[in-house]
Short mmCIF file of C-alpha atoms and ligand atoms in Angstrom, two decimals:
data_model
loop_
_atom_site.label_atom_id
_atom_site.label_comp_id
_atom_site.label_asym_id
_atom_site.label_seq_id
_atom_site.Cartn_x
_atom_site.Cartn_y
_atom_site.Cartn_z
CA MET A 1 -15.49 11.15 13.64
CA LEU A 2 -18.91 9.61 14.08
CA LEU A 3 -18.36 6.65 16.36
CA GLY A 4 -16.00 6.81 19.34
CA CYS A 5 -15.00 3.48 20.86
CA ILE A 6 -13.38 2.61 24.15
CA ALA A 7 -12.02 -0.92 24.39
CA ASP A 8 -10.90 -2.53 27.65
CA ASP A 9 -7.96 -4.32 26.05
CA LEU A 10 -5.69 -4.14 23.03
CA THR A 11 -6.63 -7.16 20.95
CA GLY A 12 -10.31 -6.50 21.73
CA ALA A 13 -9.84 -3.02 20.30
CA THR A 14 -8.36 -4.48 17.13
CA ASP A 15 -11.23 -6.95 16.87
CA LEU A 16 -13.74 -4.07 17.04
CA ALA A 17 -11.74 -1.88 14.64
CA LEU A 18 -11.78 -4.75 12.16
CA MET A 19 -15.54 -5.21 12.51
CA LEU A 20 -16.12 -1.52 11.80
CA THR A 21 -13.73 -1.52 8.87
CA ARG A 22 -15.48 -4.54 7.36
CA ALA A 23 -18.82 -2.78 7.80
CA GLY A 24 -17.59 0.22 5.82
CA MET A 25 -16.15 2.69 8.33
CA ARG A 26 -12.71 4.27 7.94
CA THR A 27 -11.34 3.22 11.31
CA VAL A 28 -8.19 3.95 13.27
CA GLN A 29 -6.99 2.43 16.50
CA VAL A 30 -5.03 4.45 19.04
CA MET A 31 -3.08 2.91 21.87
CA GLN A 32 -3.88 5.47 24.57
CA VAL A 33 -6.29 8.30 25.29
CA PRO A 34 -5.80 10.59 22.28
CA ASP A 35 -4.56 14.12 22.85
CA ALA A 36 -4.41 17.17 20.60
CA SER A 37 -1.37 15.75 18.79
CA THR A 38 -3.28 12.66 17.58
CA ASP A 39 -4.57 13.29 14.07
CA LEU A 40 -8.02 11.72 13.90
CA ALA A 41 -9.30 13.71 10.93
CA GLY A 42 -10.64 11.66 8.07
CA PHE A 43 -11.73 8.68 10.18
CA ASP A 44 -15.36 7.66 10.71
CA ALA A 45 -14.54 5.62 13.81
CA VAL A 46 -11.77 5.82 16.38
CA VAL A 47 -11.06 2.93 18.74
CA VAL A 48 -9.10 3.73 21.89
CA ALA A 49 -7.36 0.65 23.25
CA LEU A 50 -7.18 0.82 27.03
CA LYS A 51 -5.91 -1.83 29.44
CA THR A 52 -8.73 -1.65 31.92
CA ARG A 53 -10.22 -5.13 31.98
CA THR A 54 -8.72 -6.14 35.31
CA CYS A 55 -7.24 -2.95 36.79
CA PRO A 56 -8.89 -1.39 39.88
CA PRO A 57 -12.41 -0.21 38.96
CA ALA A 58 -11.74 3.45 39.86
CA GLU A 59 -8.78 3.50 37.46
CA ALA A 60 -10.84 1.85 34.72
CA VAL A 61 -13.56 4.46 35.19
CA SER A 62 -11.24 7.46 35.11
CA LEU A 63 -9.35 6.24 32.04
CA SER A 64 -12.60 5.42 30.24
CA LEU A 65 -14.06 8.84 31.02
CA ALA A 66 -10.89 10.53 29.78
CA ALA A 67 -11.15 8.53 26.56
CA ALA A 68 -14.84 9.44 26.28
CA ASP A 69 -14.05 13.15 26.63
CA ALA A 70 -11.34 12.95 23.97
CA LEU A 71 -13.68 11.12 21.58
CA LEU A 72 -16.56 13.52 22.19
CA ALA A 73 -14.19 16.47 21.66
CA GLY A 74 -13.24 14.85 18.34
CA GLY A 75 -16.88 14.88 17.26
CA ALA A 76 -18.12 11.40 18.22
CA ARG A 77 -21.92 11.21 18.07
CA GLN A 78 -22.15 7.81 19.67
CA LEU A 79 -19.87 5.96 22.10
CA PHE A 80 -19.18 2.24 22.10
CA PHE A 81 -17.73 0.52 25.18
CA LYS A 82 -16.13 -2.71 23.99
CA TYR A 83 -15.46 -5.61 26.33
CA CYS A 84 -14.76 -9.26 25.83
CA SER A 85 -17.29 -11.56 24.18
CA THR A 86 -17.06 -13.72 27.32
CA PHE A 87 -18.03 -10.70 29.48
CA ASP A 88 -14.74 -10.95 31.43
CA SER A 89 -15.39 -9.20 34.74
CA THR A 90 -15.86 -9.77 38.47
CA ASP A 91 -18.52 -8.60 40.92
CA GLU A 92 -16.37 -5.49 41.46
CA GLY A 93 -16.21 -4.68 37.76
CA ASN A 94 -15.04 -3.44 35.48
CA ILE A 95 -17.88 -3.64 32.97
CA GLY A 96 -20.61 -2.33 35.31
CA PRO A 97 -18.71 0.58 36.85
CA VAL A 98 -17.36 1.77 33.50
CA ALA A 99 -20.71 1.43 31.68
CA GLU A 100 -22.51 3.22 34.50
CA ALA A 101 -19.95 6.06 34.59
CA LEU A 102 -20.17 6.51 30.81
CA LEU A 103 -23.97 6.51 30.82
CA THR A 104 -24.05 9.11 33.59
CA HIS A 105 -21.33 11.19 31.92
CA LEU A 106 -23.32 11.24 28.69
CA GLY A 107 -26.52 12.13 30.52
CA ALA A 108 -28.10 9.18 28.70
CA ARG A 109 -31.01 7.03 29.83
CA GLN A 110 -30.22 3.62 28.43
CA ALA A 111 -27.43 1.49 27.05
CA ILE A 112 -27.45 -1.77 25.14
CA VAL A 113 -25.46 -4.70 26.58
CA CYS A 114 -24.56 -7.56 24.24
CA PRO A 115 -21.29 -9.49 24.09
CA ALA A 116 -22.58 -11.90 21.40
CA PHE A 117 -20.22 -12.75 18.52
CA PRO A 118 -21.88 -15.67 16.69
CA THR A 119 -18.99 -16.08 14.22
CA ASN A 120 -16.79 -16.94 17.19
CA LYS A 121 -19.55 -19.02 18.82
CA ARG A 122 -20.53 -16.54 21.51
CA THR A 123 -24.31 -16.27 21.64
CA VAL A 124 -26.83 -14.87 24.12
CA TYR A 125 -30.16 -16.61 24.67
CA GLN A 126 -32.70 -15.58 27.31
CA GLY A 127 -30.03 -13.42 28.87
CA ASN A 128 -27.58 -16.33 29.16
CA LEU A 129 -24.21 -16.29 27.42
CA PHE A 130 -23.08 -19.43 25.61
CA VAL A 131 -19.53 -20.23 24.55
CA GLY A 132 -19.81 -22.77 21.77
CA ASP A 133 -22.24 -25.45 22.99
CA VAL A 134 -22.03 -24.72 26.69
CA PRO A 135 -23.16 -21.94 29.03
CA LEU A 136 -20.43 -19.49 30.01
CA SER A 137 -20.25 -20.96 33.53
CA GLU A 138 -19.39 -24.39 32.09
CA SER A 139 -16.86 -23.05 29.57
CA PRO A 140 -13.10 -22.77 30.24
CA MET A 141 -13.88 -19.21 31.37
CA LYS A 142 -15.04 -20.66 34.70
CA ASP A 143 -11.36 -21.16 35.57
CA HIS A 144 -9.96 -17.92 34.20
CA PRO A 145 -7.21 -16.81 36.60
CA LEU A 146 -8.38 -13.18 36.82
CA THR A 147 -12.04 -13.14 35.81
CA PRO A 148 -13.56 -16.57 36.49
CA MET A 149 -17.08 -16.53 35.02
CA ARG A 150 -19.28 -18.78 37.18
CA ASP A 151 -22.70 -17.32 36.28
CA SER A 152 -24.00 -17.40 32.69
CA ASN A 153 -26.90 -15.02 33.30
CA LEU A 154 -25.60 -11.66 32.14
CA ALA A 155 -28.38 -9.59 33.69
CA ARG A 156 -27.50 -11.12 37.06
CA VAL A 157 -23.76 -10.70 36.50
CA LEU A 158 -24.13 -7.06 35.49
CA GLN A 159 -26.65 -6.25 38.22
CA ARG A 160 -24.01 -7.21 40.79
CA GLN A 161 -21.71 -4.58 39.25
CA THR A 162 -24.06 -1.60 39.00
CA LYS A 163 -26.72 0.17 41.02
CA LEU A 164 -28.70 1.03 37.85
CA ASN A 165 -31.48 -1.39 36.92
CA VAL A 166 -30.65 -4.11 34.42
CA GLY A 167 -33.35 -5.55 32.16
CA THR A 168 -33.43 -8.00 29.26
CA VAL A 169 -34.77 -8.09 25.73
CA PRO A 170 -35.42 -11.77 25.04
CA PHE A 171 -34.96 -13.75 21.88
CA ALA A 172 -38.57 -13.58 20.63
CA ILE A 173 -38.42 -9.78 20.52
CA VAL A 174 -34.91 -9.52 19.06
CA ASP A 175 -35.87 -12.08 16.42
CA ALA A 176 -38.85 -9.92 15.40
CA GLY A 177 -36.49 -7.18 14.17
CA ALA A 178 -35.37 -3.61 14.78
CA ALA A 179 -38.82 -2.08 15.31
CA ALA A 180 -39.70 -4.65 17.98
CA ILE A 181 -36.35 -4.08 19.70
CA LYS A 182 -36.95 -0.32 19.73
CA ALA A 183 -40.40 -0.80 21.21
CA ALA A 184 -38.98 -3.11 23.90
CA MET A 185 -36.33 -0.51 24.74
CA ALA A 186 -38.96 2.19 25.16
CA ALA A 187 -41.03 -0.10 27.41
CA ALA A 188 -37.93 -0.92 29.47
CA ASP A 189 -37.16 2.77 29.78
CA ALA A 190 -40.59 3.30 31.32
CA ARG A 191 -39.65 0.62 33.89
CA ASP A 192 -36.41 2.53 34.57
CA GLU A 193 -34.26 -0.30 33.17
CA ARG A 194 -31.07 1.52 32.27
CA PHE A 195 -29.03 -1.41 30.94
CA LEU A 196 -30.63 -3.87 28.57
CA VAL A 197 -29.11 -7.28 27.92
CA LEU A 198 -30.18 -8.26 24.41
CA ASP A 199 -30.27 -11.80 23.08
CA ALA A 200 -28.48 -12.54 19.79
CA ILE A 201 -27.70 -15.87 18.21
CA THR A 202 -27.10 -14.86 14.60
CA ASP A 203 -25.52 -11.88 12.85
CA ARG A 204 -28.99 -10.79 11.73
CA HIS A 205 -29.92 -10.18 15.36
CA LEU A 206 -26.82 -8.04 15.77
CA VAL A 207 -27.59 -6.03 12.64
CA ASP A 208 -31.18 -5.41 13.80
CA MET A 209 -29.90 -4.43 17.22
CA GLY A 210 -27.51 -1.98 15.57
CA THR A 211 -30.38 -0.50 13.56
CA ALA A 212 -32.45 -0.12 16.73
CA ALA A 213 -29.49 1.60 18.39
CA GLU A 214 -29.53 4.54 15.98
CA GLY A 215 -29.34 7.72 18.01
CA ILE A 216 -28.61 5.92 21.31
CA LYS A 217 -25.63 7.56 22.95
CA LEU A 218 -23.98 4.50 24.49
CA ILE A 219 -23.68 0.98 23.19
CA THR A 220 -21.76 -1.66 25.13
CA GLY A 221 -20.78 -5.08 23.97
CA GLY A 222 -18.46 -7.33 22.05
CA SER A 223 -17.41 -6.41 18.54
CA GLY A 224 -20.48 -8.15 17.08
CA VAL A 225 -22.87 -5.37 18.06
CA ALA A 226 -20.88 -3.01 15.85
CA LEU A 227 -22.07 -4.92 12.79
CA GLY A 228 -25.24 -2.84 12.33
CA LEU A 229 -23.96 0.58 13.41
CA PRO A 230 -22.19 1.88 10.28
CA ALA A 231 -25.37 1.55 8.18
CA ASN A 232 -27.11 4.03 10.50
CA PHE A 233 -24.56 6.72 9.67
CA VAL A 234 -24.82 5.94 5.95
CA ARG A 235 -28.63 6.16 6.12
CA GLN A 236 -28.36 9.51 7.86
CA GLY A 237 -26.09 10.76 5.04
CA LEU A 238 -23.19 11.27 7.46
CA MET A 239 -20.72 8.96 5.71
CA LYS A 240 -20.20 6.94 2.56
CA SER A 241 -19.46 3.28 3.04
CA ALA A 242 -15.80 2.45 2.40
CA VAL A 243 -14.68 -0.81 0.83
CA ALA A 244 -12.87 -3.03 3.34
CA PRO A 245 -9.29 -3.81 2.29
CA THR A 246 -8.54 -7.35 1.12
CA SER A 247 -4.77 -6.99 1.24
CA MET A 248 -2.22 -4.68 2.78
CA ARG A 249 0.97 -3.25 1.32
CA ALA A 250 3.75 -4.12 3.69
CA PRO A 251 7.20 -2.58 3.93
CA LYS A 252 10.02 -4.76 2.61
CA GLY A 253 11.59 -6.79 5.35
CA ARG A 254 11.65 -10.07 7.19
CA ALA A 255 8.79 -11.69 9.07
CA ALA A 256 8.57 -12.93 12.64
CA ILE A 257 5.96 -14.43 14.95
CA LEU A 258 6.23 -13.79 18.68
CA ALA A 259 3.85 -15.91 20.74
CA GLY A 260 3.40 -15.35 24.47
CA SER A 261 -0.13 -16.68 24.66
CA CYS A 262 -0.60 -20.07 26.31
CA SER A 263 -4.20 -20.48 25.17
CA ALA A 264 -5.29 -23.66 23.42
CA ALA A 265 -5.70 -21.93 20.04
CA THR A 266 -2.22 -20.42 20.11
CA ARG A 267 -0.61 -23.69 21.20
CA GLY A 268 -2.29 -25.36 18.22
CA GLN A 269 -0.94 -22.65 15.92
CA VAL A 270 2.57 -23.15 17.34
CA GLN A 271 2.28 -26.89 16.71
CA ALA A 272 1.20 -26.26 13.12
CA ALA A 273 4.17 -23.94 12.58
CA VAL A 274 6.57 -26.52 14.03
CA ALA A 275 5.01 -29.21 11.81
CA ALA A 276 5.43 -26.95 8.77
CA ASP A 277 9.16 -26.63 9.58
CA LEU A 278 9.23 -22.90 10.25
CA PRO A 279 12.38 -21.93 12.14
CA THR A 280 11.21 -22.00 15.77
CA LEU A 281 12.73 -21.09 19.11
CA ARG A 282 11.04 -22.05 22.35
CA ILE A 283 11.76 -19.87 25.37
CA ASP A 284 10.45 -20.20 28.91
CA PRO A 285 10.32 -18.05 32.04
CA LEU A 286 12.70 -20.26 34.04
CA ALA A 287 15.38 -20.00 31.37
CA ILE A 288 14.87 -16.23 31.24
CA ALA A 289 15.06 -15.97 35.05
CA SER A 290 18.32 -17.96 35.11
CA GLY A 291 19.85 -15.71 32.45
CA GLU A 292 20.09 -18.55 29.92
CA VAL A 293 17.78 -16.74 27.48
CA ASP A 294 17.48 -13.04 26.74
CA ALA A 295 16.55 -10.77 23.85
CA ALA A 296 20.14 -10.61 22.55
CA ARG A 297 20.30 -14.40 22.27
CA ILE A 298 16.94 -14.51 20.54
CA LEU A 299 18.23 -11.96 18.06
CA THR A 300 21.46 -13.87 17.45
CA TRP A 301 19.40 -17.01 16.75
CA ALA A 302 17.02 -15.07 14.46
CA MET A 303 19.83 -13.63 12.35
CA LYS A 304 21.12 -17.17 11.65
CA GLN A 305 17.80 -18.33 10.21
CA SER A 306 16.91 -18.24 6.55
CA ALA A 307 15.32 -14.93 5.54
CA ASP A 308 12.93 -16.76 3.21
CA ARG A 309 10.43 -17.86 5.82
CA PRO A 310 8.84 -16.31 8.89
CA LEU A 311 10.45 -17.41 12.13
CA LEU A 312 8.65 -18.15 15.37
CA VAL A 313 9.75 -17.38 18.94
CA TYR A 314 7.30 -18.77 21.48
CA SER A 315 6.87 -19.23 25.19
CA SER A 316 3.46 -20.85 24.75
CA ALA A 317 3.24 -23.82 27.07
CA ASP A 318 0.64 -26.18 28.49
CA PRO A 319 -1.11 -25.41 31.80
CA ASP A 320 1.20 -27.72 33.82
CA SER A 321 4.38 -25.98 32.60
CA VAL A 322 2.80 -22.57 33.17
CA ALA A 323 1.81 -23.59 36.70
CA ALA A 324 5.32 -24.93 37.37
CA ALA A 325 6.94 -21.66 36.22
CA GLN A 326 4.44 -19.63 38.21
CA GLY A 327 5.08 -21.82 41.27
CA LYS A 328 8.81 -21.11 41.11
CA LEU A 329 8.75 -17.44 40.09
CA GLY A 330 5.31 -16.19 41.16
CA ARG A 331 2.52 -15.59 38.66
CA ASP A 332 3.23 -11.94 38.01
CA LYS A 333 6.96 -12.37 37.54
CA ALA A 334 6.63 -15.41 35.26
CA GLY A 335 4.33 -13.46 32.94
CA ARG A 336 6.21 -10.18 33.15
CA ILE A 337 9.65 -11.50 32.27
CA VAL A 338 8.28 -13.30 29.22
CA GLU A 339 6.48 -10.14 28.09
CA GLU A 340 9.60 -8.02 28.66
CA THR A 341 11.82 -10.46 26.81
CA LEU A 342 9.49 -10.73 23.83
CA ALA A 343 9.08 -6.93 23.73
CA ALA A 344 12.87 -6.44 23.83
CA ALA A 345 13.26 -9.11 21.13
CA ALA A 346 10.68 -7.31 18.98
CA ILE A 347 12.66 -4.06 19.23
CA GLY A 348 15.86 -5.88 18.26
CA LEU A 349 14.14 -7.60 15.35
CA ALA A 350 12.59 -4.33 14.11
CA ASP A 351 16.01 -2.64 14.30
CA ALA A 352 17.45 -5.56 12.31
CA GLY A 353 14.93 -5.11 9.49
CA PHE A 354 12.01 -7.29 10.51
CA SER A 355 8.99 -5.26 9.38
CA ARG A 356 6.19 -7.85 9.46
CA MET A 357 5.20 -9.38 12.75
CA ILE A 358 2.46 -11.49 14.25
CA ILE A 359 2.11 -11.19 18.01
CA ALA A 360 0.01 -13.81 19.80
CA GLY A 361 -1.58 -12.92 23.13
CA GLY A 362 -3.37 -9.84 24.43
CA GLU A 363 -0.90 -8.93 27.18
CA THR A 364 2.00 -9.95 24.97
CA SER A 365 0.73 -7.70 22.17
CA GLY A 366 0.41 -4.81 24.61
CA ALA A 367 3.99 -5.23 25.79
CA VAL A 368 5.38 -5.54 22.25
CA VAL A 369 3.41 -2.62 20.83
CA ASN A 370 4.53 -0.46 23.77
CA GLY A 371 8.12 -1.54 23.32
CA LEU A 372 8.03 -0.73 19.63
CA GLY A 373 6.57 2.70 20.42
CA VAL A 374 3.54 2.10 18.21
CA THR A 375 0.76 4.56 19.06
CA THR A 376 -1.65 4.41 16.13
CA LEU A 377 -2.77 1.57 13.87
CA GLU A 378 -4.48 1.59 10.50
CA ILE A 379 -6.72 -1.47 10.06
CA GLY A 380 -6.11 -3.74 7.09
CA PRO A 381 -7.55 -7.03 5.85
CA GLU A 382 -9.00 -9.73 8.07
CA ILE A 383 -6.88 -12.84 8.48
CA ASP A 384 -9.33 -14.83 10.61
CA PRO A 385 -12.42 -13.65 12.49
CA GLY A 386 -11.43 -10.83 14.83
CA VAL A 387 -7.81 -10.51 13.67
CA PRO A 388 -6.71 -8.08 10.95
CA TRP A 389 -3.35 -6.98 9.65
CA THR A 390 -2.60 -3.47 10.88
CA ARG A 391 -0.05 -0.85 9.88
CA ALA A 392 1.72 1.41 12.37
CA ILE A 393 1.12 5.07 11.53
CA GLY A 394 4.03 7.39 12.31
CA GLY A 395 7.24 5.96 13.77
CA ARG A 396 8.60 2.66 12.48
CA GLU A 397 7.48 1.13 9.19
CA LEU A 398 5.76 -1.99 10.41
CA VAL A 399 2.78 -4.20 9.77
CA LEU A 400 1.47 -6.10 12.77
CA ALA A 401 -1.15 -8.75 13.40
CA LEU A 402 -2.14 -8.65 17.07
CA LYS A 403 -3.91 -11.88 17.85
CA SER A 404 -6.02 -12.46 20.92
CA GLY A 405 -4.76 -15.76 22.33
CA ASN A 406 -7.86 -17.78 21.59
CA PHE A 407 -8.51 -16.43 18.10
CA GLY A 408 -7.47 -17.80 14.73
CA ALA A 409 -7.47 -21.12 12.90
CA PRO A 410 -4.63 -23.66 13.44
CA ASP A 411 -2.85 -22.49 10.26
CA PHE A 412 -2.98 -18.79 11.26
CA PHE A 413 0.82 -18.40 11.50
CA LEU A 414 1.27 -19.97 8.07
CA LYS A 415 -1.44 -18.30 6.01
CA ALA A 416 -1.53 -14.76 7.47
CA TRP A 417 1.32 -13.58 5.20
CA GLU A 418 -0.73 -14.22 2.05
CA LYS A 419 -2.75 -11.06 2.74
CA LEU A 420 0.37 -8.88 2.52
CA SER A 421 1.73 -7.49 -0.74
P1 ADP B 501 -3.87 -14.61 25.94
O1 ADP B 501 -4.39 -13.63 24.93
O2 ADP B 501 -3.88 -16.03 25.47
O3 ADP B 501 -4.51 -14.43 27.32
P2 ADP B 501 -1.65 -13.07 26.94
O4 ADP B 501 -0.44 -12.62 26.20
O5 ADP B 501 -2.70 -12.02 27.23
O6 ADP B 501 -2.30 -14.27 26.12
O7 ADP B 501 -1.29 -13.71 28.32
C1 ADP B 501 -0.38 -14.75 28.45
C2 ADP B 501 0.47 -14.46 29.70
O8 ADP B 501 1.19 -15.64 30.02
C3 ADP B 501 1.50 -13.36 29.47
O9 ADP B 501 1.64 -12.57 30.63
C4 ADP B 501 2.77 -14.16 29.21
O10 ADP B 501 3.94 -13.44 29.50
C5 ADP B 501 2.58 -15.32 30.15
N1 ADP B 501 3.36 -16.49 29.73
C6 ADP B 501 3.74 -16.80 28.48
N2 ADP B 501 4.41 -17.97 28.44
C7 ADP B 501 4.46 -18.41 29.72
C8 ADP B 501 5.00 -19.57 30.32
N3 ADP B 501 5.64 -20.50 29.59
N4 ADP B 501 4.87 -19.71 31.65
C9 ADP B 501 4.21 -18.78 32.37
N5 ADP B 501 3.67 -17.66 31.87
C10 ADP B 501 3.78 -17.47 30.54
#
């Protein structure tokens, strides 16, 4: 292993694993801190998917350090701390505390900070994060229920989360290329700036940043920053670039989509599937709470549908319906019972011969993957930016596409299957 990665959520981990695979690294994703029984031999990069984005900071730190130790023991020469491209965090953390703990643990001086992912319209200019055309603080992220982002200036946001000094490397320097970035990092080091927020508005900036990061022990950011890292290892003669897969062999079996995400992108994808006449079943937390809907009923419905087409079970709903369910059941319970029901349905479907599944939603994916007992994923072809097909290694024969709620084009549920053979 050359690159060890620690991701603060599951679909973010998959997004990063895909980026590394596309850039030529043999990459595997593991669902928890690897132990001696996890076979990581033969992989250039290992991505550990944690669930530490919104847990208490102390827990996020201890899990991240445990992951770091496991990755270093496996031979990692460089660590990558992956968080969301919208820098999802609060003044308490968890990006600052985790990054600071990792930097200290590694005995390193400096880490790069860059959530930019231009392909998905996340860019950083003069230290400010933009989502599409608007600053982060004017994007829908301002109303996120757990991590409302009300300040677009990342240096300011991060400085509230860490006692180490935060500096910036502005656009003009990043745009001048890797040598200029390296020089700026050295100058910042002399000023004792331990975290450096780097601007990036195109992939070229990310590649140059990756080049400048050769030999740096800790990189933090969105998946975009990983773009330039594999080439460093190739240049050093440590690995040969692998060709990214364009299709994935899938076990024979039926196909299902389970959508628990209520994000705008997923709701659009559900609409497209309904319009395309896929067999669809809508479930909702109130019906689950009243006992009207459960996994067994979902399974009975699924077995009556034609095996020729993927079927879709979804709880995705608009903000008013979500608020109504949360008002009646409480926010935690409304979410939890949907996750549990979809996870139980996934187990039933897998037992009944469904071997190809798309899961929409980060938390939903976590619940389903846990339920299915999947611990390790091989990364396959990209379906849309940030979302690959993956194959479970060990355990059940399954291919899975774990989609972060807001990712994917409207026809994602319809076209994803074309990449399977
Ligand atoms: P995303 O990636 O879009 O954030 P997640 O799966 O991470 O999606 O989160 C969606 C959350 O909303 C889950 O906890 C899910 O169980 C919950 N949920 C899904 N459908 C509903 C609904 N109709 N009402 C209330 N909560 C819901």
